Amino acid sequence: MLDPVLVIAASTALAALLASAASHKLRDWRAFNGIVRAYQVLPDALVPAATTSLALAELGLALALLLPAWHGLAALGVVLLMALYASAIGLNLWRGRRDIDCGCSGPGAAQPLRPVLLLRNLVIALLAGLAAVPMAERALGALDIFVVIAAAAVALLIHVAVDGLLANQPRLAKLTGR
């Protein structure tokens, strides 16, 4: 059993990450359809249903991560979702299709497929694994709540920074001539 601060901080960070991901998918659903279609893992007729299902799954998991009775199961759902995304990325890398947008960063922040995205998804899955571990029972004080919020915020800031670096790495490589 883990201290509840660790589990709740991991769950909170994942919930915010998934809610943001679902938001960008739902805001520009047509673009997300195009991204999923470009992966060429589904027949075109199934893409609209799949994109809707993925966005709603992310939103549902985000909400469930915040509910004490559901956070463990939701965290396992996040692990499965990251495995699904990693499988689609890995399959297209294996096919040599690196030029498509991963769909990771939302509209206007295209990222080509690269092996480092598999590592990023693994880190998210590991954070979800942490959120799935049962919590020790103890009361949370004001300092605990502060630490939960601070830890979740730091995890999100690290994710945003890494995501920004990954999204801009191809542009930076062109600028430096590499």
Short mmCIF file of C-alpha atoms in Angstrom, two decimals:
data_model
loop_
_atom_site.label_atom_id
_atom_site.label_comp_id
_atom_site.label_asym_id
_atom_site.label_seq_id
_atom_site.Cartn_x
_atom_site.Cartn_y
_atom_site.Cartn_z
CA MET A 1 0.00 0.00 0.00
CA LEU A 2 1.19 3.46 -0.87
CA ASP A 3 0.75 6.73 0.91
CA PRO A 4 -2.45 8.37 -0.34
CA VAL A 5 -0.57 11.54 -1.29
CA LEU A 6 1.35 9.65 -4.00
CA VAL A 7 -1.70 7.87 -5.36
CA ILE A 8 -3.94 10.94 -5.33
CA ALA A 9 -1.24 13.14 -6.91
CA ALA A 10 -0.70 10.60 -9.70
CA SER A 11 -4.46 10.26 -10.24
CA THR A 12 -4.93 14.04 -10.31
CA ALA A 13 -2.10 14.60 -12.80
CA LEU A 14 -3.42 11.83 -15.06
CA ALA A 15 -6.97 13.19 -14.85
CA ALA A 16 -5.82 16.64 -15.96
CA LEU A 17 -3.69 15.17 -18.75
CA LEU A 18 -6.54 13.01 -20.06
CA ALA A 19 -9.12 15.80 -19.79
CA SER A 20 -6.83 18.06 -21.81
CA ALA A 21 -6.25 15.32 -24.40
CA ALA A 22 -9.99 14.66 -24.72
CA SER A 23 -10.64 18.37 -25.00
CA HIS A 24 -8.32 18.86 -27.97
CA LYS A 25 -9.80 15.81 -29.70
CA LEU A 26 -13.37 17.03 -29.22
CA ARG A 27 -12.56 20.65 -30.15
CA ASP A 28 -11.25 19.65 -33.58
CA TRP A 29 -12.91 16.32 -34.18
CA ARG A 30 -12.39 16.48 -37.97
CA ALA A 31 -8.66 16.95 -37.57
CA PHE A 32 -8.52 14.07 -35.09
CA ASN A 33 -10.43 11.89 -37.57
CA GLY A 34 -7.76 12.71 -40.16
CA ILE A 35 -4.98 11.82 -37.73
CA VAL A 36 -6.54 8.46 -36.84
CA ARG A 37 -7.22 7.77 -40.53
CA ALA A 38 -3.54 8.47 -41.33
CA TYR A 39 -2.46 5.67 -38.96
CA GLN A 40 -4.14 3.19 -41.35
CA VAL A 41 -5.05 0.71 -38.62
CA LEU A 42 -8.84 0.85 -39.10
CA PRO A 43 -11.15 0.77 -42.09
CA ASP A 44 -12.22 4.33 -42.97
CA ALA A 45 -15.83 3.55 -42.06
CA LEU A 46 -14.84 2.83 -38.44
CA VAL A 47 -12.71 5.95 -37.92
CA PRO A 48 -15.51 8.33 -36.78
CA ALA A 49 -16.76 5.85 -34.18
CA ALA A 50 -13.20 5.13 -33.02
CA THR A 51 -12.29 8.80 -32.63
CA THR A 52 -15.46 9.49 -30.66
CA SER A 53 -14.82 6.43 -28.49
CA LEU A 54 -11.21 7.43 -27.80
CA ALA A 55 -12.14 10.99 -26.80
CA LEU A 56 -14.99 9.79 -24.58
CA ALA A 57 -12.76 7.09 -23.05
CA GLU A 58 -10.16 9.71 -22.15
CA LEU A 59 -12.83 11.96 -20.66
CA GLY A 60 -14.44 9.09 -18.74
CA LEU A 61 -11.10 7.90 -17.40
CA ALA A 62 -10.22 11.46 -16.35
CA LEU A 63 -13.43 11.72 -14.35
CA ALA A 64 -13.11 8.22 -12.87
CA LEU A 65 -9.54 8.91 -11.73
CA LEU A 66 -10.93 11.60 -9.44
CA LEU A 67 -13.46 9.29 -7.79
CA PRO A 68 -11.99 7.30 -4.89
CA ALA A 69 -14.12 4.23 -5.62
CA TRP A 70 -13.03 4.14 -9.27
CA HIS A 71 -9.51 5.55 -9.45
CA GLY A 72 -7.75 2.15 -9.33
CA LEU A 73 -9.79 0.68 -12.16
CA ALA A 74 -9.52 3.92 -14.13
CA ALA A 75 -5.74 3.88 -13.72
CA LEU A 76 -5.64 0.38 -15.22
CA GLY A 77 -7.78 1.74 -18.06
CA VAL A 78 -5.14 4.42 -18.64
CA VAL A 79 -2.45 1.73 -18.82
CA LEU A 80 -4.50 -0.08 -21.49
CA LEU A 81 -5.14 3.15 -23.39
CA MET A 82 -1.41 3.98 -23.41
CA ALA A 83 -0.69 0.43 -24.63
CA LEU A 84 -3.22 0.92 -27.44
CA TYR A 85 -1.65 4.24 -28.45
CA ALA A 86 1.86 2.78 -28.22
CA SER A 87 0.79 -0.17 -30.39
CA ALA A 88 -0.54 2.13 -33.11
CA ILE A 89 2.61 4.26 -32.97
CA GLY A 90 4.89 1.21 -32.92
CA LEU A 91 3.09 -0.42 -35.85
CA ASN A 92 3.48 2.70 -37.96
CA LEU A 93 7.13 3.11 -36.99
CA TRP A 94 7.67 -0.52 -38.00
CA ARG A 95 5.96 0.26 -41.33
CA GLY A 96 8.37 3.16 -41.79
CA ARG A 97 5.58 5.74 -41.58
CA ARG A 98 7.21 8.43 -39.46
CA ASP A 99 5.79 11.40 -41.35
CA ILE A 100 2.29 11.29 -39.86
CA ASP A 101 1.15 13.37 -36.88
CA CYS A 102 1.02 11.36 -33.67
CA GLY A 103 -2.07 13.28 -32.52
CA CYS A 104 -0.47 13.78 -29.12
CA SER A 105 -0.39 17.54 -28.80
CA GLY A 106 -3.64 18.80 -30.18
CA PRO A 107 -4.44 21.06 -33.11
CA GLY A 108 -1.60 23.19 -34.38
CA ALA A 109 1.14 21.21 -32.62
CA ALA A 110 1.83 18.33 -34.99
CA GLN A 111 4.48 15.83 -33.93
CA PRO A 112 5.86 13.23 -36.32
CA LEU A 113 6.02 9.65 -35.09
CA ARG A 114 9.28 8.81 -33.34
CA PRO A 115 10.41 6.04 -31.00
CA VAL A 116 10.65 8.52 -28.10
CA LEU A 117 6.83 8.70 -28.12
CA LEU A 118 6.79 5.06 -27.05
CA LEU A 119 8.93 6.01 -24.06
CA ARG A 120 6.61 8.91 -23.25
CA ASN A 121 3.60 6.58 -23.29
CA LEU A 122 5.47 4.13 -21.07
CA VAL A 123 6.13 6.88 -18.51
CA ILE A 124 2.43 7.82 -18.54
CA ALA A 125 1.51 4.14 -18.12
CA LEU A 126 3.94 3.84 -15.18
CA LEU A 127 2.34 6.88 -13.55
CA ALA A 128 -1.03 5.19 -14.07
CA GLY A 129 0.39 2.05 -12.48
CA LEU A 130 1.32 4.13 -9.44
CA ALA A 131 -2.24 5.49 -9.32
CA ALA A 132 -3.60 1.93 -9.42
CA VAL A 133 -1.79 0.81 -6.26
CA PRO A 134 -4.06 0.61 -3.20
CA MET A 135 -3.70 3.47 -0.74
CA ALA A 136 -2.91 3.19 2.94
CA GLU A 137 -5.77 4.52 4.98
CA ARG A 138 -5.00 7.74 6.76
CA ALA A 139 -6.54 11.16 7.05
CA LEU A 140 -5.19 13.88 4.79
CA GLY A 141 -4.21 17.19 6.34
CA ALA A 142 -3.85 20.61 4.76
CA LEU A 143 -0.17 20.01 4.00
CA ASP A 144 -1.03 16.71 2.29
CA ILE A 145 -3.55 18.47 0.06
CA PHE A 146 -0.98 21.14 -0.80
CA VAL A 147 1.58 18.45 -1.67
CA VAL A 148 -0.97 16.62 -3.86
CA ILE A 149 -1.73 19.80 -5.80
CA ALA A 150 1.95 20.76 -6.08
CA ALA A 151 3.06 17.28 -7.16
CA ALA A 152 0.30 17.02 -9.76
CA ALA A 153 1.16 20.49 -11.06
CA VAL A 154 4.86 19.63 -11.31
CA ALA A 155 4.06 16.37 -13.15
CA LEU A 156 1.87 18.29 -15.60
CA LEU A 157 4.50 20.99 -16.12
CA ILE A 158 7.12 18.33 -16.84
CA HIS A 159 4.75 16.68 -19.31
CA VAL A 160 4.01 19.99 -21.06
CA ALA A 161 7.73 20.85 -21.24
CA VAL A 162 8.67 17.44 -22.63
CA ASP A 163 5.75 17.51 -25.06
CA GLY A 164 6.81 20.97 -26.25
CA LEU A 165 10.38 19.81 -26.76
CA LEU A 166 9.21 16.74 -28.66
CA ALA A 167 6.86 18.79 -30.85
CA ASN A 168 9.55 21.36 -31.65
CA GLN A 169 12.53 19.00 -31.99
CA PRO A 170 12.14 18.59 -35.79
CA ARG A 171 12.02 22.39 -36.20
CA LEU A 172 15.03 22.84 -33.94
CA ALA A 173 16.94 20.20 -35.92
CA LYS A 174 16.25 22.12 -39.16
CA LEU A 175 17.43 25.38 -37.59
CA THR A 176 20.69 23.83 -36.43
CA GLY A 177 21.24 22.02 -39.72
CA ARG A 178 20.97 18.49 -38.31
#
